[in-house]
XYZ file of N, CA and C in Angstrom:
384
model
N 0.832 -1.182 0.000
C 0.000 0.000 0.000
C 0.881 1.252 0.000
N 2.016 1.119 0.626
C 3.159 2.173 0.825
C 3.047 2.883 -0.446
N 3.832 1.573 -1.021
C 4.405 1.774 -2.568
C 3.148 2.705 -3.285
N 2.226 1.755 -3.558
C 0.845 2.499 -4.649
C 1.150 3.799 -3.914
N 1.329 4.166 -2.987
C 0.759 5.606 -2.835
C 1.832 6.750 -2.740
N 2.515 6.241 -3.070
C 3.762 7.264 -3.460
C 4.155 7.161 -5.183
N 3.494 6.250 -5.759
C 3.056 6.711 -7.264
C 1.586 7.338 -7.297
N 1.215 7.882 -6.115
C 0.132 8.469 -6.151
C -0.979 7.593 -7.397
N -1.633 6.355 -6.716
C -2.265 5.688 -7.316
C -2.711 4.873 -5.982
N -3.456 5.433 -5.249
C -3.196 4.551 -3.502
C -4.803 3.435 -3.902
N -4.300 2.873 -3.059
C -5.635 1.886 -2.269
C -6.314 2.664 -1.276
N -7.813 2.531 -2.126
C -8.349 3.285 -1.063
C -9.134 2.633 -0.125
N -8.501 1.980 0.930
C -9.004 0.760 1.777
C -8.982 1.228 3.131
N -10.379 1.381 3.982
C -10.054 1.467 5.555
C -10.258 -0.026 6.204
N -9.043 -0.104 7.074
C -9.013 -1.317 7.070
C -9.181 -1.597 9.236
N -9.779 -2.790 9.225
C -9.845 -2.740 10.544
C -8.610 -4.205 11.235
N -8.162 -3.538 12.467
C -7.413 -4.541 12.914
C -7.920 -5.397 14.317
N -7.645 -6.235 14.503
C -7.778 -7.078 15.605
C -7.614 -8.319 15.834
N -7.207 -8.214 17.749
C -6.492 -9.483 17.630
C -6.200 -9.902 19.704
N -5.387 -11.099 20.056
C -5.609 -11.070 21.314
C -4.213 -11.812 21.163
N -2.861 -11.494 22.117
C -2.050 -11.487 22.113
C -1.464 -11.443 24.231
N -1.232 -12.327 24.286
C -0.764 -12.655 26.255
C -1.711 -11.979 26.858
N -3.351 -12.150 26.271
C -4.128 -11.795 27.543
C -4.822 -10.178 26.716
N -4.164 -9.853 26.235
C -4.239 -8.189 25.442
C -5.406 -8.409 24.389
N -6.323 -7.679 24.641
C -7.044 -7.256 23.176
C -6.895 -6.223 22.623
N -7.353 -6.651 21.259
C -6.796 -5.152 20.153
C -7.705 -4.801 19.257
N -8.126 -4.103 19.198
C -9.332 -3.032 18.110
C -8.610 -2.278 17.495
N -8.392 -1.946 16.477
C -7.553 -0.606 16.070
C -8.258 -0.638 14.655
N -8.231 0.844 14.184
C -8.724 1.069 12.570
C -7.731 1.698 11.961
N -7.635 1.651 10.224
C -6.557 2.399 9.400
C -7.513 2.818 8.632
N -7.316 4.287 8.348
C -8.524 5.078 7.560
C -7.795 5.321 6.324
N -8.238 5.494 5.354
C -7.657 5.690 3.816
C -6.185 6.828 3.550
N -6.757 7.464 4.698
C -4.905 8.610 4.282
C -3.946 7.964 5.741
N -4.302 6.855 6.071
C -3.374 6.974 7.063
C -3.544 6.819 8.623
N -5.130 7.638 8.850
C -5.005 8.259 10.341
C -5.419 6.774 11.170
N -5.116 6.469 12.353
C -5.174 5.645 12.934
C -5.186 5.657 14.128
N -6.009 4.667 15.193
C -6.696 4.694 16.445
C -7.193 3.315 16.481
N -7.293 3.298 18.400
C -7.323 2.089 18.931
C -9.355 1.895 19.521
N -10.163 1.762 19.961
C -10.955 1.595 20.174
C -11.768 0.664 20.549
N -13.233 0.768 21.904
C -13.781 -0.581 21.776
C -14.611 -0.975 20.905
N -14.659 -0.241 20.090
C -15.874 -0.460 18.361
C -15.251 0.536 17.597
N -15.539 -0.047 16.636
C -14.350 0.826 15.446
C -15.937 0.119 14.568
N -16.125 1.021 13.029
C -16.828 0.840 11.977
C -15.985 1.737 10.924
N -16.106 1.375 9.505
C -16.157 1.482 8.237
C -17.637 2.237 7.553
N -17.073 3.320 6.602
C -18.242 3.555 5.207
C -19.387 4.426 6.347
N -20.277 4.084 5.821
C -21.784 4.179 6.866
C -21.636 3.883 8.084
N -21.281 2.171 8.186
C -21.190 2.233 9.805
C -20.852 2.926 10.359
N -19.296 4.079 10.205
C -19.071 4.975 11.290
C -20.097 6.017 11.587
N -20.950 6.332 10.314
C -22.152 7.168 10.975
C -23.119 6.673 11.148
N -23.615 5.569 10.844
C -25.066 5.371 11.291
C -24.977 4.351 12.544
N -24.170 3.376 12.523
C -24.075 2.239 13.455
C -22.880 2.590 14.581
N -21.851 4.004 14.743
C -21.272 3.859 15.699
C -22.075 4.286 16.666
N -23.133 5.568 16.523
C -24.102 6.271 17.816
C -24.694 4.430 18.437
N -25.332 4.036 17.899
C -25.703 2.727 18.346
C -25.143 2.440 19.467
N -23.712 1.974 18.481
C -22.970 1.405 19.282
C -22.342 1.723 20.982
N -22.111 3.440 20.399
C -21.798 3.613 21.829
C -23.042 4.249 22.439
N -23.827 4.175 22.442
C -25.541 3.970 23.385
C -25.626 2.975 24.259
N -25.090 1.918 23.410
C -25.578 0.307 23.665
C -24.421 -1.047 24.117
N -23.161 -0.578 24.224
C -21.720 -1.055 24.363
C -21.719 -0.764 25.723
N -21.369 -2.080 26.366
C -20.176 -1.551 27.406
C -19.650 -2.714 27.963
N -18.459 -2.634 28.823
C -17.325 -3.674 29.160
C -17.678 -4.684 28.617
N -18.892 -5.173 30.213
C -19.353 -6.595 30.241
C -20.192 -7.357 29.881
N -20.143 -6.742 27.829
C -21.370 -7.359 27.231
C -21.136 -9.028 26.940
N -22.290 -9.691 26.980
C -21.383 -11.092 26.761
C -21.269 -11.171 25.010
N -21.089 -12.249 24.837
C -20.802 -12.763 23.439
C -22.258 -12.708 22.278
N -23.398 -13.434 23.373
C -24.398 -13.367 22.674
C -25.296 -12.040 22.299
N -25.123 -11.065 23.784
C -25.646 -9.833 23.767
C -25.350 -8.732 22.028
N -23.641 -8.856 22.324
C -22.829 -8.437 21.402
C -23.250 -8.823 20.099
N -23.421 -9.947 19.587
C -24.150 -10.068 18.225
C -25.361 -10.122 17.953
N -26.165 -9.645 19.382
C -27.417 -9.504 18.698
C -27.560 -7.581 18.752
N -26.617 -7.023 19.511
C -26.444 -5.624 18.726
C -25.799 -5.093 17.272
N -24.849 -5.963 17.394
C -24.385 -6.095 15.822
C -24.932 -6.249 14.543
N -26.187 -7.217 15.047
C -26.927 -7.579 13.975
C -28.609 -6.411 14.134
N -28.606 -5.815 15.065
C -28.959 -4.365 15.089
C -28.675 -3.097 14.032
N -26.705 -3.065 14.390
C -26.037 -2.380 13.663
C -26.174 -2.493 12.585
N -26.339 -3.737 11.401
C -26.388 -4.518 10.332
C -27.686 -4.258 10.021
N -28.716 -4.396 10.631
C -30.387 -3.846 10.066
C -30.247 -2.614 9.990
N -29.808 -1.831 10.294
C -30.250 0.010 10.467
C -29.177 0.014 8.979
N -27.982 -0.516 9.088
C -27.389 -0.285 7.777
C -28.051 -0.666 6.437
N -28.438 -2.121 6.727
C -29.227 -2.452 5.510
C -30.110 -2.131 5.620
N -31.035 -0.866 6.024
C -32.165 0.290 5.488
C -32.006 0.741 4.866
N -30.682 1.015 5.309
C -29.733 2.634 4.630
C -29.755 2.174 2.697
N -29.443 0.938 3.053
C -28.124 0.806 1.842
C -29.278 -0.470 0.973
N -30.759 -0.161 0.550
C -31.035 -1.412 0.059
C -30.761 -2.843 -0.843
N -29.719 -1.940 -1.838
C -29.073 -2.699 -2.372
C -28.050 -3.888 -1.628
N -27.844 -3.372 -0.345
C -26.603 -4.359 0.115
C -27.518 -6.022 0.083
N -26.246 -6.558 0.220
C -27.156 -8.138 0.855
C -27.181 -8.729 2.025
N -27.974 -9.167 2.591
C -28.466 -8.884 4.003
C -28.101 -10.360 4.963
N -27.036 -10.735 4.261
C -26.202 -11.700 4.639
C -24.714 -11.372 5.478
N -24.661 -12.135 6.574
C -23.444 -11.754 7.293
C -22.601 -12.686 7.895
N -21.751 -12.721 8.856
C -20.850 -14.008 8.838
C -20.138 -13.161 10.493
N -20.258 -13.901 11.473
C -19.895 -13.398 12.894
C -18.273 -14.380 13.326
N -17.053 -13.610 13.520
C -15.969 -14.008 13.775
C -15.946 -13.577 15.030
N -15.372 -14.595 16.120
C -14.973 -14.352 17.245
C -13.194 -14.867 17.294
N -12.386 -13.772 17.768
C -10.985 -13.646 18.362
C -10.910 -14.100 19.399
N -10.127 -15.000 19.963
C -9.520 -15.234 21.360
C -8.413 -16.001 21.065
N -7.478 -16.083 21.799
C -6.084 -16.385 22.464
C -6.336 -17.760 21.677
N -7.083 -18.626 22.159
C -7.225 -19.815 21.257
C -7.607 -20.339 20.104
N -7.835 -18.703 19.147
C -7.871 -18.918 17.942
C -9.299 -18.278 17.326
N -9.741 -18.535 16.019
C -10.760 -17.728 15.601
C -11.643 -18.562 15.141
N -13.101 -18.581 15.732
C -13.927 -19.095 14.994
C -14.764 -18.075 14.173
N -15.355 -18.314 13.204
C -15.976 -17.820 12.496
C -17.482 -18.480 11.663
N -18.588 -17.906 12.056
C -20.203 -18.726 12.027
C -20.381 -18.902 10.266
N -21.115 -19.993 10.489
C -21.776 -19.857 8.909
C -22.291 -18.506 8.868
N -22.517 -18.249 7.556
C -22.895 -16.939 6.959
C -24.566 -17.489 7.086
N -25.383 -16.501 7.713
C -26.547 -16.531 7.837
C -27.204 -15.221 7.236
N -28.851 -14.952 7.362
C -29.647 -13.871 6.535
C -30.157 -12.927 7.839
N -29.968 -11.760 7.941
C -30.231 -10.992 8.870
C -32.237 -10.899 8.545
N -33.125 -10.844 9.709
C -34.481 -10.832 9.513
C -34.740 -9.719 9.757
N -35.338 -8.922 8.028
C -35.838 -7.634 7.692
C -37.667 -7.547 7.886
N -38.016 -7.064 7.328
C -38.827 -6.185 6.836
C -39.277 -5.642 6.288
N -39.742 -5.638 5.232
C -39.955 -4.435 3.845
C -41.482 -4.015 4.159
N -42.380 -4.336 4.558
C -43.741 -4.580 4.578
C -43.973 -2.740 4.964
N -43.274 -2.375 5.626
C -43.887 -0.786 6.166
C -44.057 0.051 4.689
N -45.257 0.772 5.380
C -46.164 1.949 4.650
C -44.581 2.769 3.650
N -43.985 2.916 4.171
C -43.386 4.466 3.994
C -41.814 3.542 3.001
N -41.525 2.316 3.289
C -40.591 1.545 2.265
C -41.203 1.497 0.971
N -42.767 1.502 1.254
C -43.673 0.953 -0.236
C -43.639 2.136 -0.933
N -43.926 3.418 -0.435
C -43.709 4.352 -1.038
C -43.617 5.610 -0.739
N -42.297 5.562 -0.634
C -41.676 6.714 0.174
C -41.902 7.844 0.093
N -42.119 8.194 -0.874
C -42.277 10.018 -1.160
C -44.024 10.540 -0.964
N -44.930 9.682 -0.216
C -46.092 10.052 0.174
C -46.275 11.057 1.201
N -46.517 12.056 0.838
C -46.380 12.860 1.955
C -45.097 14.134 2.706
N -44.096 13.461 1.676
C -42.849 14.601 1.656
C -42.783 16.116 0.817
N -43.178 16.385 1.333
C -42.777 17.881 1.139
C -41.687 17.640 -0.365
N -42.718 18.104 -1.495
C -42.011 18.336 -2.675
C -42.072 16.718 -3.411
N -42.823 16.604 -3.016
C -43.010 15.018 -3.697
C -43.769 14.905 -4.312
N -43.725 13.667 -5.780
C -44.745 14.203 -6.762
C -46.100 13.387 -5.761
């Protein structure tokens, strides 16, 4: 990534890190020019605006494992509102000292049925 970007041709990738090392956990993010930070929730794209308020509303120390992905998959519905095109499929990795598991990829349970998805511009100000 160095390289590309000193022919000014960079990757434009924010990338997230983590990991558990003698007991230590690690969150950290790399944002596209560089800037970088450690954190207990870090998000990408949208997530940092729509799913970090969530997050830190709804985060703290001693969430367990299960709590934690069923906010996640919170985080993951409010995004896939946002973003209809995305696909509403996801895949939950857990880090620890003894290694990484990672879940089958399952379908997050939406919704489309509301008034205002069917047709949105009813009622908006400037709408045909």
């Amino acid at each position: 990534m160095y390289n590309r970007r000193n022919k000014f041709n960079p990757l434009w990738n924010s990338l997230i890190l983590d990991g558990v090392k003698n007991g230590q956990k690690y969150l950290g993010m790399v944002r596209m020019i560089g800037v970088n930070f450690e954190d207990n929730h870090v998000a990408t794209g949208f997530g940092n605006h729509l799913a970090r308020p969530i997050l830190r509303d709804e985060w703290h120390d001693n969430l367990s494992f299960e709590d934690g992905v069923k906010l996640l998959e919170k985080c993951m519905c409010v995004l896939l509102y946002r973003d209809t095109t995305a696909v509403n499929k996801l895949q939950i990795a857990k880090i620890t000292e003894e290694g990484v598991t990672i879940s089958q990829p399952y379908s997050l349970k939406t919704f489309w049925g509301y008034s205002a998805f069917q047709n949105p511009t009813v009622g908006a100000e400037g709408s045909w």
